[in-house]
Short mmCIF file of C-alpha atoms in Angstrom, two decimals:
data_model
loop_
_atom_site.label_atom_id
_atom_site.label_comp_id
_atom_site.label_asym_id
_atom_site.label_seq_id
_atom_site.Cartn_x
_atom_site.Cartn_y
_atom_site.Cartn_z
CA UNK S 1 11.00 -3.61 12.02
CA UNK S 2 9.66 -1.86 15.03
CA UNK S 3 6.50 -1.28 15.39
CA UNK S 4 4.51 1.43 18.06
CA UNK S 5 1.76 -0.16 20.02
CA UNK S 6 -1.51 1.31 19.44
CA UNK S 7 -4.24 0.02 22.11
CA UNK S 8 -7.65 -0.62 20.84
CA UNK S 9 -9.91 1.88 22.28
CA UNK S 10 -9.72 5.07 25.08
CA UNK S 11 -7.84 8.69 24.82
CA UNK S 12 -4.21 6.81 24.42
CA UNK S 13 -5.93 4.72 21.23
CA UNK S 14 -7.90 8.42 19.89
CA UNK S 15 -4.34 10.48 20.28
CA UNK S 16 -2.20 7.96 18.55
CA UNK S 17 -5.00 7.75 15.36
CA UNK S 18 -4.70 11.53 14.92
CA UNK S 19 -0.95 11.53 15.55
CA UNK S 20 -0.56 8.65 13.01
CA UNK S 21 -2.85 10.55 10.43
CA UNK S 22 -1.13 13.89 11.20
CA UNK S 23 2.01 12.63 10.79
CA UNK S 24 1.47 10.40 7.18
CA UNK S 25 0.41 13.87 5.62
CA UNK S 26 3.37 15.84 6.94
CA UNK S 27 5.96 13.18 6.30
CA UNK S 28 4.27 12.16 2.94
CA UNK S 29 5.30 16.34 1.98
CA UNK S 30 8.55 16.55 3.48
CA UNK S 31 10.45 13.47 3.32
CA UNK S 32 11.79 11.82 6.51
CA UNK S 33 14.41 14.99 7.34
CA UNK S 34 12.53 17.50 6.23
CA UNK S 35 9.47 16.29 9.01
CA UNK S 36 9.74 17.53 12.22
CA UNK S 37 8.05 16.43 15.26
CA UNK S 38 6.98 19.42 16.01
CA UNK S 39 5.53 20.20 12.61
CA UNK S 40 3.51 16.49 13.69
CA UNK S 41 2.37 18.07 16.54
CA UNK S 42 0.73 21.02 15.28
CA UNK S 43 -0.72 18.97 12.43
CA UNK S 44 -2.45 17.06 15.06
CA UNK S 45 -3.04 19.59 17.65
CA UNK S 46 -1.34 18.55 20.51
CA UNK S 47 1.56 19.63 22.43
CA UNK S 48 5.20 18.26 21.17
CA UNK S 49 5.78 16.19 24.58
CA UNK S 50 2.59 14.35 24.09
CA UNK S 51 3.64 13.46 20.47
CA UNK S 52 7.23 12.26 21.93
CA UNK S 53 5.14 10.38 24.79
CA UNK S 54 2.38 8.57 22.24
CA UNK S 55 5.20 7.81 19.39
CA UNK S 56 8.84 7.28 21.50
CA UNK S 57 10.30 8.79 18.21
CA UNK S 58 10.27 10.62 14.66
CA UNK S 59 11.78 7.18 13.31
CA UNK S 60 9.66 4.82 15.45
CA UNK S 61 6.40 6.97 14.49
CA UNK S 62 7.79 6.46 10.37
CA UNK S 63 8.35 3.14 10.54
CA UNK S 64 5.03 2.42 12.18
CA UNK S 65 3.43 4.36 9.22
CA UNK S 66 5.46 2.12 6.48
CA UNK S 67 4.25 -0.81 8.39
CA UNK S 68 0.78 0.25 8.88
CA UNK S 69 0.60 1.04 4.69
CA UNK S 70 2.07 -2.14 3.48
CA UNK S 71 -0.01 -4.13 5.89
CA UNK S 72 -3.11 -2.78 4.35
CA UNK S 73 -1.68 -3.16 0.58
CA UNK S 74 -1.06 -6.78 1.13
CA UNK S 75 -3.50 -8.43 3.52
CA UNK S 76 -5.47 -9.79 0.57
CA UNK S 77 -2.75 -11.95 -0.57
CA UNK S 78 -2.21 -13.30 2.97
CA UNK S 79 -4.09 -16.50 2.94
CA UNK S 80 -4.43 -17.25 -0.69
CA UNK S 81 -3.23 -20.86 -1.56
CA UNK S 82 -2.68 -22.92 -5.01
CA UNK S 83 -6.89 -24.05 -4.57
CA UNK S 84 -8.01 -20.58 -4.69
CA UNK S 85 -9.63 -18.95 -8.47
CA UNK S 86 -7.09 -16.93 -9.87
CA UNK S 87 -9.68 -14.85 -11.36
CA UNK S 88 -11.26 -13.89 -7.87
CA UNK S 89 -8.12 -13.67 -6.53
CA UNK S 90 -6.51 -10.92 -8.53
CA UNK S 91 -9.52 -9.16 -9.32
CA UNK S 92 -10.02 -9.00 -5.01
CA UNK S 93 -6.53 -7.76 -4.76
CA UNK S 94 -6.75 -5.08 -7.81
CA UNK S 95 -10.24 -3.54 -6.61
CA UNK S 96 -8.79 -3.93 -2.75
CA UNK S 97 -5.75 -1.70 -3.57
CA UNK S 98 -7.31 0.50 -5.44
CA UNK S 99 -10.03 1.19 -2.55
CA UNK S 100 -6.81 1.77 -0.39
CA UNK S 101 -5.09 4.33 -2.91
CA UNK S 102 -7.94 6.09 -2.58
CA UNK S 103 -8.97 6.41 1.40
CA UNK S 104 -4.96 6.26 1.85
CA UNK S 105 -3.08 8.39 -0.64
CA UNK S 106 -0.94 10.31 1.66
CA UNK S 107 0.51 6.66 2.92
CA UNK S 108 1.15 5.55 -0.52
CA UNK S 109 3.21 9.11 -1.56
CA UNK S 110 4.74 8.52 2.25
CA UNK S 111 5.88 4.87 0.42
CA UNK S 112 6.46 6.14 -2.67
CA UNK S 113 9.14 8.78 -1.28
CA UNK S 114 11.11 6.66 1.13
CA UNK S 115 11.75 3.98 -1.74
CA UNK S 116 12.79 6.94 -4.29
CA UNK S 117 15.37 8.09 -1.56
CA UNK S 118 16.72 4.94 -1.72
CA UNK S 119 14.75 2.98 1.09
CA UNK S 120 17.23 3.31 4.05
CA UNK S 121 14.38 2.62 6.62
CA UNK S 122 13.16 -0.48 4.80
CA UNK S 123 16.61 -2.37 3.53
CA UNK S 124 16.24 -5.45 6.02
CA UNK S 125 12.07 -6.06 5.41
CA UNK S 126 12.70 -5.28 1.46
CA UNK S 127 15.69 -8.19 1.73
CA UNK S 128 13.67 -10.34 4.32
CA UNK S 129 10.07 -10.57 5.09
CA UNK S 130 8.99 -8.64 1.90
CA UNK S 131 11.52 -10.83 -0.29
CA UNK S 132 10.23 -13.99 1.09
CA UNK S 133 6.06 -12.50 0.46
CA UNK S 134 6.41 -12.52 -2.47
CA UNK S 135 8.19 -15.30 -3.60
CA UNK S 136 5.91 -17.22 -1.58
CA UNK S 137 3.04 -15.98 -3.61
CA UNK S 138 4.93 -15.98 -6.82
CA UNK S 139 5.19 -19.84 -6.22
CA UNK S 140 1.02 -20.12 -5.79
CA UNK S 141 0.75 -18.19 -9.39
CA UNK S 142 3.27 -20.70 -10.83
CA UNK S 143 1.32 -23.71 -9.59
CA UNK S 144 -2.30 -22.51 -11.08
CA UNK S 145 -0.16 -21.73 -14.49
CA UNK S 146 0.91 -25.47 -14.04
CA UNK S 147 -2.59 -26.41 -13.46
CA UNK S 148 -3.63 -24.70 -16.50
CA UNK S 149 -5.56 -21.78 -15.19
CA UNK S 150 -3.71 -18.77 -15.75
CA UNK S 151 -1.31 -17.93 -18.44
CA UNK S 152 2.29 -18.31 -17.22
CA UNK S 153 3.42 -14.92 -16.91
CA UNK S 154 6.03 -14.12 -14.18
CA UNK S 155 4.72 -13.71 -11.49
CA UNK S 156 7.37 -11.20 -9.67
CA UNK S 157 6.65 -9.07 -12.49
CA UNK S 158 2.85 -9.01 -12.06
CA UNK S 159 2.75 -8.24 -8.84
CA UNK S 160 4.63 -5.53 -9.19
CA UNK S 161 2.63 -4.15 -12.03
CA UNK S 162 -0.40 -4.53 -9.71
CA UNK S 163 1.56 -2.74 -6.97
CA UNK S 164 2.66 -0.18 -9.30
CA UNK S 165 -0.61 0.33 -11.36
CA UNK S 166 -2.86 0.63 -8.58
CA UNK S 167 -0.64 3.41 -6.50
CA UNK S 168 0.07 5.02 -9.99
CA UNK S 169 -3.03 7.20 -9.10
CA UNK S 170 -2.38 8.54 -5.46
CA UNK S 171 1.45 9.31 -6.23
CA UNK S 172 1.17 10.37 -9.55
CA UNK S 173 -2.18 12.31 -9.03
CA UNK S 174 -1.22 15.80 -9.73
CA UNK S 175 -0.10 14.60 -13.44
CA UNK S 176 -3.23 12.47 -13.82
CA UNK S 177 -5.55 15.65 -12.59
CA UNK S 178 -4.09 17.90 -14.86
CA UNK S 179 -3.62 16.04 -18.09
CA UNK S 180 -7.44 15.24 -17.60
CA UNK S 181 -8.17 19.26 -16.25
CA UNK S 182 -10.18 17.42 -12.81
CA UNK S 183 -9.95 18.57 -9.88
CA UNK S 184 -10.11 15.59 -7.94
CA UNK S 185 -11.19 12.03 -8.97
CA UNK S 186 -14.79 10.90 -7.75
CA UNK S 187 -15.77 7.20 -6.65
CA UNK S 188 -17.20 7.22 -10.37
CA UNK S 189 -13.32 7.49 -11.41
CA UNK S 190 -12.20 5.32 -9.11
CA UNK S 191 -14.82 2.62 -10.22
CA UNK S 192 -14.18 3.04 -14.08
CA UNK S 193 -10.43 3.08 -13.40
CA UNK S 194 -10.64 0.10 -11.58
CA UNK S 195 -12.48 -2.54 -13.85
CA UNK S 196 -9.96 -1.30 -16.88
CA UNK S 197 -7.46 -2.71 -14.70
CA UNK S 198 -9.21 -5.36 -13.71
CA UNK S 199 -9.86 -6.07 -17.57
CA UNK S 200 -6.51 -5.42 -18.77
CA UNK S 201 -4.38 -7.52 -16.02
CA UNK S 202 -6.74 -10.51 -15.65
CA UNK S 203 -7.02 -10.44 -19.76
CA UNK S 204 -3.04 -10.39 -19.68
CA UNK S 205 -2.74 -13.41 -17.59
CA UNK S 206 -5.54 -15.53 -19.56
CA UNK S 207 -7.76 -15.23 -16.93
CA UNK S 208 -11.93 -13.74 -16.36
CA UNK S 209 -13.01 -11.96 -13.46
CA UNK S 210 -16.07 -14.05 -11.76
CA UNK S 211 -17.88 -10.63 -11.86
CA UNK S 212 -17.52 -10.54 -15.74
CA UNK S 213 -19.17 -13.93 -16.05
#
């Protein structure tokens, strides 16, 4: 996948953060075809050109943003290995996605409607690096459920119940605000919403979180 280069600091670096931020909202709303760059560009307040300039493309700006979003979902499984506490490791990567659904919602729903249109921007990281991610992790579960300290539950399936639980509440939040007649969920919500998950997955694969001890 392709990704835009965004330097670290100066006017380039503050453009491309408020193009990148415009442009999650508008394409998280419309889809892929039904963004425009110019709908981008008055989202973020600066002339077309500039957004063309900054971005090279509409599909080079989306890609970066599908990149950007599954970077942040999945750095906390990086570096895990087989010596690592189950407990503290799925409880880390529950509380860490859940702290992204919140800041990031509009990237999840971006996510959440290029995979329900099929995925045509993501086939060869879905069937390559992403494919390979988790399988690699899926073999660390299997070797602490070999070592006796987590239940062996599949662990393809888990992660994507953590993937899918945890973004449940940014793509699904207009259901969850009106079936509980909110207006918007509060960091108390987030927090109580959280360690049920926490308590519920972790209890499902025979493991306790090291802050419930």
């Amino acid at each position: 996948m392709t990704t835009m280069k965004v330097p670290g600091s100066g006017t380039r670096a503050r453009n491309e953060s408020v193009i990148l931020e415009a442009a999650e909202r508008i394409f998280a709303r419309h889809g892929y075809r039904g963004a425009s760059v110019q709908a981008i560009a008055e989202a973020a307040g600066l002339p077309k050109s500039n957004v063309l300039y900054y971005v090279g493309s509409k599909r080079e700006l989306y890609v970066t943003l599908l990149e950007r979003m599954m970077a942040r979902w999945n750095a906390m499984l990086d570096d895990i290995d087989e010596d690592d506490d189950p407990g503290e490791v799925l409880e880390s990567f529950i509380r860490s996605k859940m702290r992204l659904t919140q800041q990031h919602p509009q990237g999840s729903r971006l996510f959440a409607a290029e995979v329900l249109q099929g995925a045509p921007f993501l086939q060869s990281y879905l069937h390559g690096e992403l494919r390979e991610w988790v399988r690699s992790r899926a073999r660390i579960f299997e070797r602490w459920a070999e070592k006796g300290l987590m239940d062996p539950v599949d662990p393809v399936w888990l992660i994507f119940l953590i993937w899918s639980a945890t973004q449940h509440y940014a793509d699904f939040e207009a259901q969850i605000l009106g079936i509980t007649d909110q207006a918007q969920l509060d960091d108390g919500d987030y927090r109580a919403i959280t360690d049920f998950l926490c308590q519920v997955i972790l209890k499902g694969c025979g493991v306790r979180a090291p802050s419930a001890t």
